[in-house]
Backbone as numpy.savetxt, mean C-alpha at the origin, in Angstrom:
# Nx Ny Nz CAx CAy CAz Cx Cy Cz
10.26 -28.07 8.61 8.98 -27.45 8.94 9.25 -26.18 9.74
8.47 -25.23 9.41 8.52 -23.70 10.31 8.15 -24.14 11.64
8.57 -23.28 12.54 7.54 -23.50 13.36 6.77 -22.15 13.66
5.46 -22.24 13.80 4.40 -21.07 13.92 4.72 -20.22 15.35
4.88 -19.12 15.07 4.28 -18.21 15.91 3.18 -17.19 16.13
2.71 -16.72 17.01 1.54 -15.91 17.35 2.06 -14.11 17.56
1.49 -13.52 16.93 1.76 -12.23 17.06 0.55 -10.97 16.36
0.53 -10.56 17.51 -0.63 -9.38 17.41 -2.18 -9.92 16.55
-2.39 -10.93 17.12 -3.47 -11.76 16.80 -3.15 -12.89 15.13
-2.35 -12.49 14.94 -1.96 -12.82 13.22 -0.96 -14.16 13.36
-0.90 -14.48 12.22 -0.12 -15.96 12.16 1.54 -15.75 11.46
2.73 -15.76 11.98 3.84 -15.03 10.95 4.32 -16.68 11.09
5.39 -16.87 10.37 6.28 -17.72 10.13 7.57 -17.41 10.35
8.53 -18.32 10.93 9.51 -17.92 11.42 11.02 -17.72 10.32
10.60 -18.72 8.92 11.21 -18.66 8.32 10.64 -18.64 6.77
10.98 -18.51 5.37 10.54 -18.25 4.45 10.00 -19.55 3.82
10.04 -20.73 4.48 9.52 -21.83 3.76 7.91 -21.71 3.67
7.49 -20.97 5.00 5.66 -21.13 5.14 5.51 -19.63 5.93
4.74 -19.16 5.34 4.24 -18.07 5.10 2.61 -17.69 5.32
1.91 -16.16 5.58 0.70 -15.94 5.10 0.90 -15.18 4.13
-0.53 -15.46 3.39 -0.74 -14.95 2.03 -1.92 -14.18 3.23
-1.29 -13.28 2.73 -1.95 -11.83 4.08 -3.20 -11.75 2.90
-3.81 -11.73 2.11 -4.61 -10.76 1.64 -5.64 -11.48 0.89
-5.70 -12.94 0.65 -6.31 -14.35 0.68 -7.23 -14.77 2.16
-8.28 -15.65 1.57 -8.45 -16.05 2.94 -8.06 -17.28 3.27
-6.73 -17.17 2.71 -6.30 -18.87 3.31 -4.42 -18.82 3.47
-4.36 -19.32 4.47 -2.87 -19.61 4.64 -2.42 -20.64 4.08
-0.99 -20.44 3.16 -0.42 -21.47 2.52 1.03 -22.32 2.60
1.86 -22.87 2.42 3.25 -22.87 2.38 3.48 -22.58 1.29
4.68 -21.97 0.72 5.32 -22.02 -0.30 6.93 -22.10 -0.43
7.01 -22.30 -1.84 8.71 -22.88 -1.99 9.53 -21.64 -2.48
10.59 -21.27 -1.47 10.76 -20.24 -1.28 11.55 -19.97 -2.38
11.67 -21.09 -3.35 12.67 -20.37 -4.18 11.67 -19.88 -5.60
10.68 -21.04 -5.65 10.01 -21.23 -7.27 8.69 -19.86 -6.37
8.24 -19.70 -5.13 7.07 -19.11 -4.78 6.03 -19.87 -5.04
6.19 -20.81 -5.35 4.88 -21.35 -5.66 4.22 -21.88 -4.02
2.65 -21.60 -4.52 2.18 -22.30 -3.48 2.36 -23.90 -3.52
2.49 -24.32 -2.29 2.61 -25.87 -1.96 1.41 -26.53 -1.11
0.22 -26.15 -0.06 -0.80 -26.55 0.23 -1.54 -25.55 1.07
-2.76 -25.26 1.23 -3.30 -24.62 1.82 -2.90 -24.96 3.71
-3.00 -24.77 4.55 -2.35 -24.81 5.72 -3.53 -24.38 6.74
-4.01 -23.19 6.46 -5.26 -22.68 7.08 -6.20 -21.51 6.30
-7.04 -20.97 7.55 -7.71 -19.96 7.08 -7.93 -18.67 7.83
-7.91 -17.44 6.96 -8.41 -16.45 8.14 -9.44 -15.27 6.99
-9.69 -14.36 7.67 -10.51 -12.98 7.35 -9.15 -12.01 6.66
-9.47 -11.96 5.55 -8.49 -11.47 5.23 -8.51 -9.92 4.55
-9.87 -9.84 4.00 -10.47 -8.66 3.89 -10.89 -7.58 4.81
-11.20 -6.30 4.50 -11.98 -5.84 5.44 -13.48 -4.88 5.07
-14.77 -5.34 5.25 -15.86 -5.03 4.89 -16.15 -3.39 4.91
-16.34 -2.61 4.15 -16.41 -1.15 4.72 -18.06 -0.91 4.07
-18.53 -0.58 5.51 -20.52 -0.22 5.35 -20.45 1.08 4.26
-21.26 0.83 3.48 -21.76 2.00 2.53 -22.07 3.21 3.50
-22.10 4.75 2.99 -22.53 5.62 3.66 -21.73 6.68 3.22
-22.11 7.80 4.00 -21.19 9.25 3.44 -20.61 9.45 4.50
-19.38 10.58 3.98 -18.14 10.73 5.05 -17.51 11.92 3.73
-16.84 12.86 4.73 -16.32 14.19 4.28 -14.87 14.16 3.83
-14.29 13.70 2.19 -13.61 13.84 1.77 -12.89 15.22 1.44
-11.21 14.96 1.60 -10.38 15.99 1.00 -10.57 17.18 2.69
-9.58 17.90 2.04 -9.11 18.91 3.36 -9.53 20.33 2.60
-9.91 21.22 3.58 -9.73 22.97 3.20 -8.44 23.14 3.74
-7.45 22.82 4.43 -6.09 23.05 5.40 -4.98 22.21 4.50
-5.12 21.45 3.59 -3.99 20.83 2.82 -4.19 21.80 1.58
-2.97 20.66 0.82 -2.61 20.97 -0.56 -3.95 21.47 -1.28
-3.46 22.35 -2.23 -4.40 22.72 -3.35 -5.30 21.74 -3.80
-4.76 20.30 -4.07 -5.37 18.84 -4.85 -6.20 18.83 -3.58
-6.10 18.91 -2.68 -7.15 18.41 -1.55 -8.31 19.20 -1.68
-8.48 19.91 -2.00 -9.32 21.23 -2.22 -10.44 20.86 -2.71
-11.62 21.42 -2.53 -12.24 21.78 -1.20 -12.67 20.48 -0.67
-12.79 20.10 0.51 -13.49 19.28 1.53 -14.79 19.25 0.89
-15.44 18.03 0.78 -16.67 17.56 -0.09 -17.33 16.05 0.25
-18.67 16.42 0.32 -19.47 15.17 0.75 -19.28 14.13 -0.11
-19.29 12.83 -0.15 -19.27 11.70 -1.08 -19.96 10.41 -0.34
-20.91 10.24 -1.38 -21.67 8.59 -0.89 -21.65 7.44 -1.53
-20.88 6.81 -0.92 -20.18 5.59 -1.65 -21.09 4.16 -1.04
-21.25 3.16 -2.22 -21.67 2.22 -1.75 -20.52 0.99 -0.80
-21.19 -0.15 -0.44 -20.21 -0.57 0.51 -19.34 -1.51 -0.25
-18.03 -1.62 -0.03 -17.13 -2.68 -0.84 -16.00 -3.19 0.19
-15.56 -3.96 -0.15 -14.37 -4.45 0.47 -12.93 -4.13 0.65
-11.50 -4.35 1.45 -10.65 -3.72 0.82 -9.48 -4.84 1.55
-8.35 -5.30 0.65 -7.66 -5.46 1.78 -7.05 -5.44 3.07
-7.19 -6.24 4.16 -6.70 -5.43 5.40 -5.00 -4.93 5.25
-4.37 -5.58 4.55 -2.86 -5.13 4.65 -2.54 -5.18 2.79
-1.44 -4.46 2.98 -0.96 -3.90 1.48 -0.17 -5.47 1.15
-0.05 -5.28 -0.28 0.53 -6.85 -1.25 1.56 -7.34 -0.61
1.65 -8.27 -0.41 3.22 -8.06 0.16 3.89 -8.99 -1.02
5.90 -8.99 -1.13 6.58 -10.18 -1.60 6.04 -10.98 -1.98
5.59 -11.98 -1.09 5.34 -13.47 -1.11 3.83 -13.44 -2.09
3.31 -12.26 -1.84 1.44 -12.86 -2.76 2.35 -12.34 -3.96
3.16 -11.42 -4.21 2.73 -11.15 -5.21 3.99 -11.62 -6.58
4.67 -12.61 -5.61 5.73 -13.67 -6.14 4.93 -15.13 -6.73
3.93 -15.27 -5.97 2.92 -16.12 -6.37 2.26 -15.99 -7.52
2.15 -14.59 -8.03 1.36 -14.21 -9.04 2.19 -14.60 -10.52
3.71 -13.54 -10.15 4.43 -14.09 -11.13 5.11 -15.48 -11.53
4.90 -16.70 -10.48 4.86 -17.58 -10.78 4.06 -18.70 -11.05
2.90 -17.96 -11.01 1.69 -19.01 -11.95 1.66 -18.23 -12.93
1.70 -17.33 -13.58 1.39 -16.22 -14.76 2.55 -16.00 -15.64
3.91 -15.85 -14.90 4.67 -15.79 -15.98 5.22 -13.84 -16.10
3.84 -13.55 -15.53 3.57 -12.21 -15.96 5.45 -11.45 -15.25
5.89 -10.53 -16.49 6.94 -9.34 -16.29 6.61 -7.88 -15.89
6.57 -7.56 -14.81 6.75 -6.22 -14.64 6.94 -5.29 -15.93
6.67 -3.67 -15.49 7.03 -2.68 -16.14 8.78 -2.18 -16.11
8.93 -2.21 -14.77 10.17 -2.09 -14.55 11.20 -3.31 -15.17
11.01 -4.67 -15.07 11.80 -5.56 -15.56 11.55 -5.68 -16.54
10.75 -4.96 -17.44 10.74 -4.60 -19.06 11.74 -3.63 -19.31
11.41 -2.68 -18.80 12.07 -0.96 -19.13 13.95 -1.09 -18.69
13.90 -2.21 -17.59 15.59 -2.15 -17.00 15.80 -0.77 -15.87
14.80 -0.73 -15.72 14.76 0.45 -14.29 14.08 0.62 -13.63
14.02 0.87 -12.59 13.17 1.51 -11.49 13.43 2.61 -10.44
12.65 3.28 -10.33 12.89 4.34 -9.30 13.31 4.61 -7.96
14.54 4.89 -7.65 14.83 4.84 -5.59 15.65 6.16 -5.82
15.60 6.46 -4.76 15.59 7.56 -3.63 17.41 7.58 -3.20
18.51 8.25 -4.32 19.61 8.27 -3.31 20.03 9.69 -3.58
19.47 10.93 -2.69 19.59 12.10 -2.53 18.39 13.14 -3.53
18.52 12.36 -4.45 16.56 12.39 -5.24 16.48 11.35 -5.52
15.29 11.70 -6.41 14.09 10.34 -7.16 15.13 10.11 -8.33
15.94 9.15 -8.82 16.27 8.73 -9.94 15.91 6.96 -10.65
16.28 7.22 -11.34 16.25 5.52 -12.62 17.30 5.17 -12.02
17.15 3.95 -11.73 18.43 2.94 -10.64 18.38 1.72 -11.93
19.42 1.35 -12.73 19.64 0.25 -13.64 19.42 -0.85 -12.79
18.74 -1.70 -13.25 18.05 -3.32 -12.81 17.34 -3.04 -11.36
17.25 -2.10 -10.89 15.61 -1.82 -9.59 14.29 -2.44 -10.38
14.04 -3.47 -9.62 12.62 -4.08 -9.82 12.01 -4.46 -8.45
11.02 -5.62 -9.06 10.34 -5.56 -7.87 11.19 -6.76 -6.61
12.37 -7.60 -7.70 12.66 -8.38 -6.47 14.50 -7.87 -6.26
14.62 -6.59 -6.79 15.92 -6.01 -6.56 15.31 -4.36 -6.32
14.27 -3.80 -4.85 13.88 -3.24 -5.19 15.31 -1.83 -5.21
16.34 -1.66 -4.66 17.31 -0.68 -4.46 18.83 -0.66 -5.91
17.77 -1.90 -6.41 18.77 -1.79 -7.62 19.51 -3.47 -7.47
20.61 -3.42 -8.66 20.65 -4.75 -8.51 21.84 -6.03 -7.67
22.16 -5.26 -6.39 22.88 -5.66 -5.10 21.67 -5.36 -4.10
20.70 -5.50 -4.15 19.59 -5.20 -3.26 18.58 -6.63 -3.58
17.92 -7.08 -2.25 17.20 -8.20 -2.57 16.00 -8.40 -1.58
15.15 -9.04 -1.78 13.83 -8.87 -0.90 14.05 -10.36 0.01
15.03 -11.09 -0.12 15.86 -12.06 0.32 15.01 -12.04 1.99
14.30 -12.70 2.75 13.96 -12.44 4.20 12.71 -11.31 4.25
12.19 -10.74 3.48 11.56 -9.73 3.16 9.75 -10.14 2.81
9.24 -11.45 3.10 8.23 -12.43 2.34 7.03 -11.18 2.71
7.27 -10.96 3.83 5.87 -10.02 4.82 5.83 -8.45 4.54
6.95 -8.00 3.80 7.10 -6.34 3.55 6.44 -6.45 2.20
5.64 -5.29 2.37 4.93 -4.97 0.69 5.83 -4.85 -0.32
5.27 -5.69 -1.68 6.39 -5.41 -2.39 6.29 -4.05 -3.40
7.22 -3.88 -4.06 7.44 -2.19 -4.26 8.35 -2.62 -5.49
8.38 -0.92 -6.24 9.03 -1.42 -7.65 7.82 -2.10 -8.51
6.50 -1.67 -8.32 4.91 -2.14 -9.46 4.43 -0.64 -9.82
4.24 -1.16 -11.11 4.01 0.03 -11.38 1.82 -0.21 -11.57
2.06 0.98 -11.69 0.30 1.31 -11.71 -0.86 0.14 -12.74
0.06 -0.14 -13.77 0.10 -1.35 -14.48 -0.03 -3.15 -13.95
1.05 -3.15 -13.03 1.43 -4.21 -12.56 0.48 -4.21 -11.23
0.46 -3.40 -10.79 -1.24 -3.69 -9.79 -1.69 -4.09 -10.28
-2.18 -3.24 -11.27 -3.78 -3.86 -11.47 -3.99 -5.21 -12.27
-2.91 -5.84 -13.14 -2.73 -6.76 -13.48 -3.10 -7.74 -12.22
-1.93 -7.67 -11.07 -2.54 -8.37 -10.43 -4.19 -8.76 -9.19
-4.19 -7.63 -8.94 -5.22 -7.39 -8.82 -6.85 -8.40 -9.01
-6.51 -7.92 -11.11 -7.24 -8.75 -11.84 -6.94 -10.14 -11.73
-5.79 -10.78 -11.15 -5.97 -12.04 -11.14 -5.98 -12.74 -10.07
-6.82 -11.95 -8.77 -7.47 -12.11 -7.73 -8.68 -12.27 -7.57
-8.93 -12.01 -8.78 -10.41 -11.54 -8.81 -10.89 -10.05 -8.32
-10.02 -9.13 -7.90 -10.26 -8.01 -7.11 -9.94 -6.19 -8.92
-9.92 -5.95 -7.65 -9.32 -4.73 -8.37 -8.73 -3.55 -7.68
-8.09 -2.50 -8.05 -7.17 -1.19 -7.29 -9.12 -0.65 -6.92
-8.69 -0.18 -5.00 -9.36 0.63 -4.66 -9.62 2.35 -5.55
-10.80 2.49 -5.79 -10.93 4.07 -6.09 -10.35 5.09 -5.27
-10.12 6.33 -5.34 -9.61 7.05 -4.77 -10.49 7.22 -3.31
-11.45 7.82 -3.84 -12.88 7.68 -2.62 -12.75 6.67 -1.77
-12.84 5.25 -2.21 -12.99 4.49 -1.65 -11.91 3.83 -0.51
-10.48 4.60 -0.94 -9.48 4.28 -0.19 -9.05 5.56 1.20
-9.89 6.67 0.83 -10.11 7.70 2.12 -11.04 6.86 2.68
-12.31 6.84 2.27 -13.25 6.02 3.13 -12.45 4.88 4.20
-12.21 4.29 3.79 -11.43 2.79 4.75 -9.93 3.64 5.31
-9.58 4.86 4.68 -8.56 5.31 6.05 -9.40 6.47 7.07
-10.26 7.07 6.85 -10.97 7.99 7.73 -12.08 7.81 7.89
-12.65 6.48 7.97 -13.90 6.76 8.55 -14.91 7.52 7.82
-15.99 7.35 8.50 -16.81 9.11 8.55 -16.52 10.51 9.48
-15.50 10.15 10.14 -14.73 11.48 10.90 -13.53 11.87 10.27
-13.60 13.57 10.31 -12.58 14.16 10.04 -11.32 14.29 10.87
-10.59 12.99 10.15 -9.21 12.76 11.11 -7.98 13.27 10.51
-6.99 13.51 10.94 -5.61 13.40 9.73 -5.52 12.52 9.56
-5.22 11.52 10.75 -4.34 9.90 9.86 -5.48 8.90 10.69
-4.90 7.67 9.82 -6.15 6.60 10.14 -6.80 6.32 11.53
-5.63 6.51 12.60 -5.74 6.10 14.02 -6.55 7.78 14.51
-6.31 8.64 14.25 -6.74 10.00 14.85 -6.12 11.54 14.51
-5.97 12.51 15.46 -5.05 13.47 15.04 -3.44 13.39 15.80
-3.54 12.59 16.42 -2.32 12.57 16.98 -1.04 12.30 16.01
0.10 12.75 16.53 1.51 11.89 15.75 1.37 10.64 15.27
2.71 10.27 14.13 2.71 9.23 14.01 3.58 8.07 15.17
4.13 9.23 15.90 4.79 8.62 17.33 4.09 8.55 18.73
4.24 7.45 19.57 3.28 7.64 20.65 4.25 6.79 21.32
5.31 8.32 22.26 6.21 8.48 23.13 7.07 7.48 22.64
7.28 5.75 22.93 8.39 4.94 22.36 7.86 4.21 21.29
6.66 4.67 20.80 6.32 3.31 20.26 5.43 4.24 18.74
4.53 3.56 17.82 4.77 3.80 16.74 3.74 3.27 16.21
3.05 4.20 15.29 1.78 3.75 14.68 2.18 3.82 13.08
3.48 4.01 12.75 3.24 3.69 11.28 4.72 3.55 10.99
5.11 3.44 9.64 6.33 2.94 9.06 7.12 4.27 8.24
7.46 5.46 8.81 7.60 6.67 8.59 9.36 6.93 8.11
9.93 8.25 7.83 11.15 8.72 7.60 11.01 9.87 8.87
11.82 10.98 8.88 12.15 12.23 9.12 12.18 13.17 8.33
11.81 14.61 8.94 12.03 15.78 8.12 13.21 15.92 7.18
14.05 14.65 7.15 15.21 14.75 6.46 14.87 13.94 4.87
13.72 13.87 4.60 13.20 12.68 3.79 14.66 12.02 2.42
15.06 11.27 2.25 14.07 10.06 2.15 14.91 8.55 2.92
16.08 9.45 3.35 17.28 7.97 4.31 17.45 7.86 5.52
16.37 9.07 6.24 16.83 9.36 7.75 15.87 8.79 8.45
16.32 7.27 9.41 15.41 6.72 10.16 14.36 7.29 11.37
13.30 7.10 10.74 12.65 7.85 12.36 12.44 7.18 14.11
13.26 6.10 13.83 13.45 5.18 14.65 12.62 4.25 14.82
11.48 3.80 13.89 10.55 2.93 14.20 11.14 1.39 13.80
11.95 0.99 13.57 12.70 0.17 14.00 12.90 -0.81 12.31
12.98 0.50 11.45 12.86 -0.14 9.63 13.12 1.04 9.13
14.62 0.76 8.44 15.29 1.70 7.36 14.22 1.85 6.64
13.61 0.68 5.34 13.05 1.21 4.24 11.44 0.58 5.06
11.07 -0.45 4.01 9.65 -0.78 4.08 9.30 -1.80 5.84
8.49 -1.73 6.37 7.92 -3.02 7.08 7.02 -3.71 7.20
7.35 -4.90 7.70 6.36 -6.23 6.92 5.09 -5.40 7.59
3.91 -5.99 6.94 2.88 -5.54 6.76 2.15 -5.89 8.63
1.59 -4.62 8.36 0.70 -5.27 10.45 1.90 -5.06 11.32
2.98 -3.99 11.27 3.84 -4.18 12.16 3.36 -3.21 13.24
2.18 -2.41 13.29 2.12 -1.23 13.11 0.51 -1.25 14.13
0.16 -1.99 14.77 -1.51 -2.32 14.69 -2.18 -0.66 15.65
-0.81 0.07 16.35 -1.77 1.45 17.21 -2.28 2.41 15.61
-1.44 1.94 14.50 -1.96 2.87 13.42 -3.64 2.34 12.57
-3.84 1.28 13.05 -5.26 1.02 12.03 -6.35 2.12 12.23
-7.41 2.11 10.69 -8.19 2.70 10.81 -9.46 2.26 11.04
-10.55 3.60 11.37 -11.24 3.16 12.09 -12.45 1.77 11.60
-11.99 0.93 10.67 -12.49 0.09 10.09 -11.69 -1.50 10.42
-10.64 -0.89 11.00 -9.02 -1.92 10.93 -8.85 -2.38 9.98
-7.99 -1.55 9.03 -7.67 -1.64 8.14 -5.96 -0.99 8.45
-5.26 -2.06 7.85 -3.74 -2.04 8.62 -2.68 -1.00 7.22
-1.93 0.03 7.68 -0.88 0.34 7.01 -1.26 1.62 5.92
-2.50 1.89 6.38 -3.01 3.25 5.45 -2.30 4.57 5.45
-1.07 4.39 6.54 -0.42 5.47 6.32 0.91 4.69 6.46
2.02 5.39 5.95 3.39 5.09 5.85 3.46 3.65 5.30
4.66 3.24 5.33 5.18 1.81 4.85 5.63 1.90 3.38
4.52 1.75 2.39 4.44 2.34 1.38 3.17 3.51 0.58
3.84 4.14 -0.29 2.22 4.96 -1.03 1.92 3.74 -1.75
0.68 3.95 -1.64 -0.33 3.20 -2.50 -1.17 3.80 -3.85
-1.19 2.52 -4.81 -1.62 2.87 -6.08 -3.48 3.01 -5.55
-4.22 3.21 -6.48 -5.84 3.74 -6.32 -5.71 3.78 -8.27
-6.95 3.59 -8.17 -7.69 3.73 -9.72 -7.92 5.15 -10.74
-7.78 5.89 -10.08 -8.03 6.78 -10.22 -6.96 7.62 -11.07
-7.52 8.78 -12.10 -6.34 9.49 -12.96 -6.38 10.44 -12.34
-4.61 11.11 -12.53 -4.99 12.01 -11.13 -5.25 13.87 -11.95
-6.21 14.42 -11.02 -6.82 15.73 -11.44 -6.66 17.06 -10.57
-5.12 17.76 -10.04 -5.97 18.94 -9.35 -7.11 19.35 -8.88
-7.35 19.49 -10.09 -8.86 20.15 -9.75 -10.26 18.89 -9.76
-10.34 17.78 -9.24 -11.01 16.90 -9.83 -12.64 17.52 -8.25
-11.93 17.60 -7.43 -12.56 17.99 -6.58 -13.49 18.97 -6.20
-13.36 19.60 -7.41 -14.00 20.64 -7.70 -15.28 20.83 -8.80
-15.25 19.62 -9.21 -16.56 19.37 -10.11 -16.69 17.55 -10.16
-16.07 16.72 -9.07 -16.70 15.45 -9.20 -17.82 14.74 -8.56
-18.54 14.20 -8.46 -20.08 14.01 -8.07 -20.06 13.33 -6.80
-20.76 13.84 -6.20 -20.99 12.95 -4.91 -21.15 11.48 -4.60
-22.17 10.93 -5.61 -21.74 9.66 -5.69 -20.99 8.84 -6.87
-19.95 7.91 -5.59 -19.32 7.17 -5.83 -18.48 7.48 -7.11
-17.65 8.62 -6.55 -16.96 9.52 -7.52 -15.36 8.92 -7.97
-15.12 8.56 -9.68 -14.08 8.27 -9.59 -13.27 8.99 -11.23
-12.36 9.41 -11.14 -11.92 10.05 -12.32 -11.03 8.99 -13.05
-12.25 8.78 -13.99 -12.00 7.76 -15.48 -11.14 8.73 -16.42
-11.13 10.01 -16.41 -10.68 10.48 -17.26 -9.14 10.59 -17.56
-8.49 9.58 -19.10 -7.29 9.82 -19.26 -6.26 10.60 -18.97
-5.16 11.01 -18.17 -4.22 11.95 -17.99 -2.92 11.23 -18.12
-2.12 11.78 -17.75 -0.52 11.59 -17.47 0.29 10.83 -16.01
-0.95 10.95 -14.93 -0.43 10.23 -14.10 -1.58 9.30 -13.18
-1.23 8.79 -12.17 -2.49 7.85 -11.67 -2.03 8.44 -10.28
-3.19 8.38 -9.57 -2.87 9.08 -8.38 -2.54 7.45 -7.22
-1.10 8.45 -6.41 -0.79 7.49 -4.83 -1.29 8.22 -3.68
-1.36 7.20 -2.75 -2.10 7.66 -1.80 -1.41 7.16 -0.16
-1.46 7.42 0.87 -0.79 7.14 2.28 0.36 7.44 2.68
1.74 7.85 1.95 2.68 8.16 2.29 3.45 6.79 2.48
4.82 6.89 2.52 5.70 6.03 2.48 6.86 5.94 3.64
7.64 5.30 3.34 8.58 5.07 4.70 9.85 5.98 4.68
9.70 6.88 3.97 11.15 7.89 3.92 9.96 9.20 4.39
8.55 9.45 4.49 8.05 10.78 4.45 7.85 10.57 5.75
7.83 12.34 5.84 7.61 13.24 7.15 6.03 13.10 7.49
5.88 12.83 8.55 4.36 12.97 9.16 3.68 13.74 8.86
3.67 14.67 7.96 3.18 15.24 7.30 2.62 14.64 5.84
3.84 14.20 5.25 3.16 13.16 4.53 2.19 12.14 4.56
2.27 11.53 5.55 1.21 10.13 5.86 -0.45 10.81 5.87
-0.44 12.15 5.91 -2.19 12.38 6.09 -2.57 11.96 5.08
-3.98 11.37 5.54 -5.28 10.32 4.80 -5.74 11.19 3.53
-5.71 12.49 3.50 -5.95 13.81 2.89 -5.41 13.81 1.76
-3.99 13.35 2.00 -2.98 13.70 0.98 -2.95 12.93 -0.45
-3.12 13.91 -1.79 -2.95 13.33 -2.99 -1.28 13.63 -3.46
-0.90 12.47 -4.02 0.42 12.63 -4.83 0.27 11.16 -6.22
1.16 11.62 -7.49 0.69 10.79 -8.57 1.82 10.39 -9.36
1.88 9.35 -10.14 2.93 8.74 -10.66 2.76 8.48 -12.00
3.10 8.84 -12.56 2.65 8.05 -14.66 2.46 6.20 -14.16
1.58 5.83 -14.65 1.21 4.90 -14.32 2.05 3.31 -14.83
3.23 3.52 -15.75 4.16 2.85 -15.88 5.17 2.43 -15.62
5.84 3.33 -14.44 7.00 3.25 -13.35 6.45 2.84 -12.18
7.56 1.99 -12.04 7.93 1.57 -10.50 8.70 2.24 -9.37
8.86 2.37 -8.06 8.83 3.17 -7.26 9.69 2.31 -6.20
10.68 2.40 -4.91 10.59 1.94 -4.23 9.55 2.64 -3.35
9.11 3.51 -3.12 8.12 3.65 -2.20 6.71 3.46 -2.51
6.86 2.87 -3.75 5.12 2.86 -3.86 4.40 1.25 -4.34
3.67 1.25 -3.30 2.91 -0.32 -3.36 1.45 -0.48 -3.77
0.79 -1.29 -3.12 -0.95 -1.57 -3.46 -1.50 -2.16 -2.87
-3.08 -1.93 -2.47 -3.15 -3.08 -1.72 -4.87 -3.17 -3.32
-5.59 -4.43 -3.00 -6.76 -4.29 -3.59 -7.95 -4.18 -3.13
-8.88 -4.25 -3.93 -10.64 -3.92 -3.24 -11.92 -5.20 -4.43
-12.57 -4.79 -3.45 -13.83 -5.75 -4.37 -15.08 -4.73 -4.07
């Protein structure tokens, strides 16, 4: 038997036999080898409610894609409080069966001096295949492609947040950079998100995690909804196809670009980018069939 500990209001486990299913409203054990769940254990709030209303999307001071700053009135929906992690989404593939994009294709994407195809990088070898998520149950998992979200997603009953809808739950209705405010992602020893250095993508910024960290490690970074990990850790997938110019002719309400393209837009920044990266502002996009080590998901209802 684990034994439970208490930390930053949340329930962790000390070892991989029993676990939270962060993004459920119920705590479970599972068998750390098959993932399967083994009994419900408890319960918590696992969502986070975001009130309908308007709030001032996109930047005039960023990238071109941010362009122009624009009203949007979105109705109210739900969103995960923390991104997928390992363990939910080991659960998935072991009631389902379901294969990744990457463990189809025999590759996935990591970061060693650029972005390349790493032979056997998936989602449970995300650095390739001497790499293992081994101790890892609470870090988002990574190596899904835009595909493999939403697959799972759908078998939550949920679905990938809209683009809109995932600024909304990191900024509020105030014009902030990052979820917590305008300040750094550093605050003097301590640390509101899961970041790199200007050296992107291997140089630790000292927050105390080479690559990804378990989810909620982070609680001075929530936004103003508390909603945990909206910046750094990993980028996050969103529904959305991604458009330059989408900002420039998409509708105020509850605006989302259905329209077919070449890539799907990520969103929050990841754990190798510069604080610059992590703004709430920031669009960047992926063909929606590769896997990433830096890029994760969380879902919405």
């Amino acid at each position: 038997m684990s034994e439970l500990i208490g930390y930053a209001g949340r329930i962790w486990f000390v070892n991989s036999v029993k676990f939270l299913d962060h993004n459920s409203a119920d705590v479970y054990s599972y068998d750390p080898v098959s993932w399967r769940r083994k009994q419900r254990i408890g319960h918590r709030k696992a969502m986070v409610d975001i009130p309908g209303g308007a709030f001032l999307m996109g930047s005039d001071d960023g990238e071109p894609a941010e362009r122009p700053i624009h009203r949007v009135v979105l109705s109210a929906f739900s969103i995960d409080r923390f991104e997928t992690t390992n363990a939910e989404f080991g659960a998935f593939v072991s009631a389902t069966g379901y294969v990744t994009d990457s463990e189809r294709s025999g590759v996935g994407w990591d970061w060693d001096g650029k972005w390349r195809e790493i032979k056997g990088a998936d989602w449970r070898r995300p650095h390739g295949p001497a790499s293992s998520i081994l101790e890892l149950e609470r870090h988002p998992v990574v190596q899904v492609s835009w595909n493999d979200a939403q697959a799972y997603c759908r078998w939550r009953g949920k679905r990938l947040p809209t683009e809109a809808e995932w600024e909304r739950a990191a900024r509020g209705s105030g014009d902030r950079t990052y979820p917590w405010g305008n300040e750094p992602p550093r605050y003097g020893t301590r640390y509101r998100a899961s970041y790199g250095s200007d050296k992107c993508c291997r140089a630790d910024a000292g927050d105390g995690y080479f690559f990804t960290a378990p989810v909620g490690s982070f609680p001075l970074g929530r936004s103003p909804f508390g909603v945990e990990d909206l910046a750094g850790n990993v980028w996050e997938w969103v529904q959305d196809w991604f458009d330059p110019g989408f900002y420039r002719q998409s509708p105020a309400a509850s605006p989302v670009n259905n329209t077919m393209g070449e890539r799907r837009v990520i969103r929050g920044g990841g754990w190798g980018n510069n604080p610059s990266g992590l703004r709430s502002t920031l669009r960047h996009a992926n063909p929606p069939e590769i896997g990433l080590s830096m890029v994760g998901f969380r879902c919405a209802r």
